[in-house]
Amino acid sequence: MANLEGRVALVTGAGRGIGRAIALRLARDGADVAVNYRGSEDAAREVVGAIENLGRRAACYQADVGDPAGCDAMLERVIADFGQVSILVNNAGIGSSGIGRPSITEATDEQVQLLLGANLLGPLHLCRALVPHLRQAERSDIVMISSIAAQTMGPRMGVYSITKAGLEALAHTLAKEEREHGVRVNIVAPGLVETDMGRNLISQLPGPDDMRERDAMSPFGYVCQPEDIAAAVAFLVSEDARYITNERITVNGGGF
Ligand code: NAP
């Protein structure tokens, strides 16, 4: 198991879903964790409690990642509370199903702005604001939670795909720019994962909208779990991955 003792991770959207699993996994591996949430305050507090039960420090911070001023205020508080941050996981996001899967021509300006803000401009702002601080540590990591949609470019996924492709461009560029400062930047790209977003997506797709019915159709006989994504993130920020940057790990059971 990776030893992250002495490191502090900021995980966005960590009150539930994949972010929750990442926060808990990094804490299990030894990190203290700043738990960002937008609206799920009770869930975020539960994650903080679970991390504290693991013997690690945790606190939760409300901020909409699409709001730069809110992000700046959050970063200031996190650094004041923990003294440092050396892991940023840009996990918070809104799926295509979150806006009803419009086609490119159907999508409204508001829908485009909403997804761009949460999935791309928010992570871009957080990176720009936090990287000068991350450079101070001997080793820092940024992990972007992208999606296979950044490559599959499916119909009615277009706005989402654009944001995730942009997020990956950000990661690849930043990895090259920040290598000399010890900052590793990598991408984890899930396929369908069993979370609220995943459930919402399959309810809008052809085929069963019950995850257990989807298990048999899935690689290895089950729908990918948030913990499977968290394991890939834990590896990337671990000492074992110290020579890995600018990489993309697809966690999709090998595809369909
Ligand atoms: P989820 O169950 O819908 O949870 C979304 C999380 O993101 C929540 O914690 C939510 O916080 C947070 N969030 C959304 N917009 C936010 C904003 N503007 N500011 C701050 N937090 C915000 O989604 P998930 O499945 O865990 O997805 C996590 C990441 O994995 C996303 O980037 C998603 O695109 C990616 N992904 C998911 C799947 C899948 O099938 N589930 C597949 C590929 C990629 P609150 O609850 O506090 O509002």
Coordinates of C-alpha atoms and ligand atoms in Angstrom, one line a residue:
M1 CA 0.0 0.0 0.0
A2 CA 1.3 3.4 -0.9
N3 CA 2.6 5.5 2.0
L4 CA 1.3 9.1 1.7
E5 CA 2.1 10.0 5.3
G6 CA 3.0 13.7 5.6
R7 CA 1.1 14.7 2.4
V8 CA -2.1 16.7 2.2
A9 CA -4.5 16.0 -0.6
L10 CA -7.3 18.3 -1.9
V11 CA -10.0 16.3 -3.6
T12 CA -12.8 18.2 -5.3
G13 CA -16.3 16.8 -5.3
A14 CA -15.3 14.5 -2.5
G15 CA -18.6 14.3 -0.6
R16 CA -19.9 11.5 -2.8
G17 CA -19.3 9.2 -5.7
I18 CA -15.8 8.8 -7.1
G19 CA -14.4 11.7 -5.2
R20 CA -15.5 10.2 -1.9
A21 CA -13.7 6.9 -2.7
I22 CA -10.6 8.8 -3.7
A23 CA -10.6 10.8 -0.4
L24 CA -11.0 7.7 1.7
R25 CA -8.4 5.8 -0.2
L26 CA -5.8 8.5 0.0
A27 CA -6.5 8.8 3.7
R28 CA -6.1 5.0 4.1
D29 CA -2.7 5.3 2.4
G30 CA -1.6 8.0 4.9
A31 CA -2.6 11.4 3.5
D32 CA -4.5 14.1 5.3
V33 CA -7.4 15.2 3.1
A34 CA -9.2 18.5 2.4
V35 CA -12.7 17.4 1.2
N36 CA -14.3 19.9 -1.2
Y37 CA -18.0 19.8 -1.8
R38 CA -20.5 22.0 -3.6
G39 CA -23.9 21.1 -2.1
S40 CA -23.6 17.8 -0.3
E41 CA -22.5 19.2 3.1
D42 CA -23.8 16.3 5.2
A43 CA -22.1 13.7 2.9
A44 CA -18.9 15.7 3.0
R45 CA -19.0 15.8 6.8
E46 CA -19.5 12.0 6.8
V47 CA -16.4 11.6 4.7
V48 CA -14.4 13.8 7.1
G49 CA -15.6 11.7 10.0
A50 CA -14.6 8.5 8.2
I51 CA -11.2 9.9 7.5
E52 CA -10.7 10.9 11.1
N53 CA -11.6 7.4 12.1
L54 CA -8.7 6.3 10.0
G55 CA -6.5 8.4 12.2
R56 CA -5.9 11.2 9.6
R57 CA -6.8 14.8 9.5
A58 CA -9.6 16.0 7.4
A59 CA -11.9 19.0 7.0
C60 CA -14.5 20.0 4.4
Y61 CA -14.7 23.1 2.3
Q62 CA -17.7 24.4 0.4
A63 CA -16.8 25.8 -3.1
D64 CA -18.3 25.6 -6.5
V65 CA -15.2 24.8 -8.6
G66 CA -16.7 26.8 -11.4
D67 CA -16.4 29.9 -9.2
P68 CA -12.8 31.2 -9.3
A69 CA -13.3 33.5 -6.3
G70 CA -14.8 30.7 -4.2
C71 CA -11.9 28.4 -5.2
D72 CA -9.3 31.0 -4.2
A73 CA -11.0 31.4 -0.8
M74 CA -11.0 27.6 -0.4
L75 CA -7.3 27.3 -1.3
E76 CA -6.4 30.0 1.2
R77 CA -8.3 28.2 4.0
V78 CA -7.0 24.8 3.1
I79 CA -3.4 26.0 3.2
A80 CA -4.0 27.9 6.4
D81 CA -5.5 24.8 8.0
F82 CA -3.1 22.1 6.8
G83 CA 0.0 24.2 6.3
Q84 CA 0.5 22.7 2.8
V85 CA -1.0 20.8 -0.1
S86 CA 0.9 18.4 -2.3
I87 CA -1.8 16.5 -4.1
L88 CA -4.7 18.0 -6.1
V89 CA -7.3 15.7 -7.5
N90 CA -9.6 17.5 -9.9
N91 CA -12.5 15.1 -9.6
A92 CA -15.7 17.3 -9.4
G93 CA -17.7 17.2 -12.6
I94 CA -21.1 17.3 -14.2
G95 CA -22.0 14.5 -16.7
S96 CA -23.7 14.8 -20.0
S97 CA -26.7 13.2 -18.3
G98 CA -26.7 16.1 -15.8
I99 CA -27.9 18.4 -18.6
G100 CA -30.1 15.8 -20.3
R101 CA -27.7 14.7 -23.0
P102 CA -28.4 17.4 -25.5
S103 CA -26.8 17.3 -29.0
I104 CA -24.4 20.0 -29.9
T105 CA -27.1 22.0 -31.6
E106 CA -29.6 21.5 -28.8
A107 CA -27.3 22.5 -26.0
T108 CA -28.1 25.9 -24.5
D109 CA -25.4 28.5 -23.7
E110 CA -26.2 28.0 -20.0
Q111 CA -25.6 24.2 -20.3
V112 CA -22.3 24.7 -22.2
Q113 CA -21.2 27.3 -19.6
L114 CA -22.2 25.0 -16.7
L115 CA -20.2 22.0 -17.9
L116 CA -17.2 24.2 -19.1
G117 CA -17.1 25.8 -15.6
A118 CA -17.3 22.6 -13.5
N119 CA -15.3 20.3 -15.8
L120 CA -12.7 22.5 -17.4
L121 CA -12.4 26.1 -16.3
G122 CA -12.6 25.2 -12.7
P123 CA -9.7 22.7 -12.8
L124 CA -7.8 25.1 -15.0
H125 CA -8.2 27.8 -12.4
L126 CA -7.4 25.5 -9.5
C127 CA -4.2 24.4 -11.2
R128 CA -3.1 28.0 -12.0
A129 CA -3.8 29.1 -8.4
L130 CA -2.3 26.1 -6.7
V131 CA 0.7 25.2 -8.8
P132 CA 3.0 27.9 -7.4
H133 CA 2.3 26.4 -4.0
L134 CA 2.7 22.8 -5.3
R135 CA 6.2 23.7 -6.6
Q136 CA 7.4 24.2 -3.0
A137 CA 7.2 20.5 -2.2
E138 CA 9.9 18.2 -3.4
R139 CA 7.1 16.1 -4.9
S140 CA 3.6 17.1 -5.9
D141 CA 0.9 15.5 -7.9
I142 CA -2.1 16.6 -9.9
V143 CA -4.6 14.0 -11.1
M144 CA -7.4 14.8 -13.5
I145 CA -10.5 12.6 -13.4
S146 CA -11.4 12.6 -17.1
S147 CA -13.6 10.1 -19.0
I148 CA -13.4 7.7 -21.9
A149 CA -15.7 10.3 -23.5
A150 CA -12.6 12.4 -24.2
Q151 CA -11.8 9.8 -26.8
T152 CA -15.1 8.1 -27.7
M153 CA -16.8 11.4 -28.7
G154 CA -20.2 9.8 -28.7
P155 CA -23.3 11.6 -30.0
R156 CA -25.2 13.5 -27.3
M157 CA -22.1 13.5 -25.2
G158 CA -20.5 16.3 -27.1
V159 CA -20.4 19.1 -24.6
Y160 CA -19.1 16.8 -22.0
S161 CA -16.5 15.3 -24.3
I162 CA -15.3 18.8 -25.2
T163 CA -14.7 19.6 -21.5
K164 CA -12.9 16.3 -20.8
A165 CA -10.7 16.6 -23.9
G166 CA -9.8 20.1 -22.8
L167 CA -9.1 18.8 -19.3
E168 CA -6.7 16.2 -20.8
A169 CA -5.0 18.9 -22.9
L170 CA -4.5 20.9 -19.7
A171 CA -2.9 17.8 -18.0
H172 CA -0.6 17.0 -20.8
T173 CA 0.7 20.6 -21.2
L174 CA 1.0 21.2 -17.4
A175 CA 2.9 17.9 -17.1
K176 CA 5.6 19.1 -19.5
E177 CA 5.7 22.6 -18.0
E178 CA 5.9 21.6 -14.4
R179 CA 8.2 18.5 -14.5
E180 CA 11.2 20.6 -13.7
H181 CA 9.4 21.7 -10.5
G182 CA 8.7 18.1 -9.4
V183 CA 5.0 18.4 -10.1
R184 CA 3.6 15.2 -11.7
V185 CA 0.4 15.5 -13.7
N186 CA -1.6 12.5 -14.8
I187 CA -5.1 11.5 -16.0
V188 CA -7.4 8.8 -14.9
A189 CA -10.2 8.1 -17.5
P190 CA -13.1 6.0 -16.2
G191 CA -15.8 4.4 -18.3
L192 CA -19.2 3.7 -16.6
V193 CA -18.8 3.8 -12.8
E194 CA -21.5 3.0 -10.3
T195 CA -22.3 6.5 -8.8
D196 CA -25.2 8.9 -9.0
M197 CA -23.7 10.1 -12.3
G198 CA -23.4 6.6 -13.7
R199 CA -27.0 5.7 -12.6
N200 CA -28.3 8.9 -14.2
L201 CA -26.4 8.1 -17.4
I202 CA -27.7 4.6 -17.8
S203 CA -31.3 5.8 -17.1
Q204 CA -30.9 7.9 -20.3
L205 CA -29.2 5.2 -22.4
P206 CA -30.7 2.2 -24.2
G207 CA -30.3 -1.0 -22.2
P208 CA -31.0 -1.9 -18.6
D209 CA -31.1 1.0 -16.1
D210 CA -30.4 -1.4 -13.3
M211 CA -26.7 -1.6 -12.4
R212 CA -27.0 -5.2 -11.3
E213 CA -28.4 -6.1 -14.7
R214 CA -25.4 -4.3 -16.2
D215 CA -23.0 -6.4 -14.2
A216 CA -23.2 -9.4 -16.5
M217 CA -22.7 -7.1 -19.6
S218 CA -19.5 -5.6 -18.0
P219 CA -15.9 -6.6 -18.1
F220 CA -15.0 -8.9 -15.2
G221 CA -18.7 -9.4 -14.5
Y222 CA -19.4 -6.1 -12.6
V223 CA -19.8 -2.4 -13.2
C224 CA -16.7 -0.5 -12.3
Q225 CA -16.8 0.7 -8.7
P226 CA -15.6 4.1 -7.4
E227 CA -12.9 2.2 -5.5
D228 CA -11.4 1.0 -8.8
I229 CA -10.9 4.6 -9.8
A230 CA -9.5 5.5 -6.4
A231 CA -6.9 2.7 -6.7
A232 CA -5.5 4.1 -9.9
V233 CA -5.3 7.6 -8.4
A234 CA -3.6 6.1 -5.3
F235 CA -1.0 4.4 -7.5
L236 CA -0.3 7.6 -9.5
V237 CA 0.4 9.7 -6.4
S238 CA 2.4 7.0 -4.7
E239 CA 6.2 6.6 -4.5
D240 CA 5.9 3.7 -6.9
A241 CA 4.8 6.1 -9.6
R242 CA 7.5 8.7 -8.9
Y243 CA 8.8 8.4 -12.5
I244 CA 5.4 8.6 -14.1
T245 CA 4.0 11.9 -15.4
N246 CA 2.0 13.0 -18.4
E247 CA 0.2 9.6 -18.5
R248 CA -3.4 8.6 -18.9
I249 CA -4.8 5.5 -17.3
T250 CA -8.1 4.3 -18.7
V251 CA -10.0 2.3 -16.0
N252 CA -12.7 0.7 -18.2
G253 CA -12.0 -3.0 -17.9
G254 CA -10.4 -3.0 -21.4
G255 CA -13.4 -1.5 -23.1
F256 CA -16.5 -3.0 -24.6
Ligands
NAP1 P1 -21.4 12.2 -9.2 O1 -21.8 10.9 -8.5 O2 -22.5 12.9 -10.0 O3 -20.8 13.2 -8.1 C1 -20.4 14.5 -8.6 C2 -19.5 15.1 -7.6 O4 -18.9 16.3 -8.2 C3 -20.2 15.5 -6.4 O5 -19.3 15.3 -5.3 C4 -20.5 17.0 -6.6 O6 -20.5 17.7 -5.4 C5 -19.3 17.4 -7.4 N1 -19.5 18.6 -8.2 C6 -20.2 18.7 -9.3 N2 -20.2 20.0 -9.8 C7 -19.4 20.6 -8.9 C8 -18.9 22.0 -8.8 N3 -19.3 22.9 -9.7 N4 -18.1 22.3 -7.8 C9 -17.8 21.4 -6.9 N5 -18.2 20.1 -6.9 C10 -19.0 19.8 -7.9 O7 -20.2 11.9 -10.2 P2 -19.1 10.8 -10.1 O8 -19.5 9.7 -10.9 O9 -18.6 10.6 -8.8 O10 -18.0 11.6 -11.1 C11 -16.8 12.1 -10.6 C12 -15.9 12.4 -11.8 O11 -15.7 11.2 -12.5 C13 -16.5 13.5 -12.7 O12 -15.5 14.3 -13.2 C14 -17.0 12.6 -13.8 O13 -17.0 13.4 -15.1 C15 -16.0 11.5 -13.9 N6 -16.6 10.3 -14.5 C16 -17.6 9.6 -14.0 C17 -18.1 8.5 -14.7 C18 -19.3 7.7 -14.2 O14 -19.8 6.8 -14.9 N7 -19.7 7.9 -13.0 C19 -17.5 8.1 -15.9 C20 -16.4 8.8 -16.4 C21 -16.0 9.9 -15.7 P3 -21.9 18.0 -4.6 O15 -22.6 16.7 -4.4 O16 -21.4 18.6 -3.3 O17 -22.7 19.0 -5.3

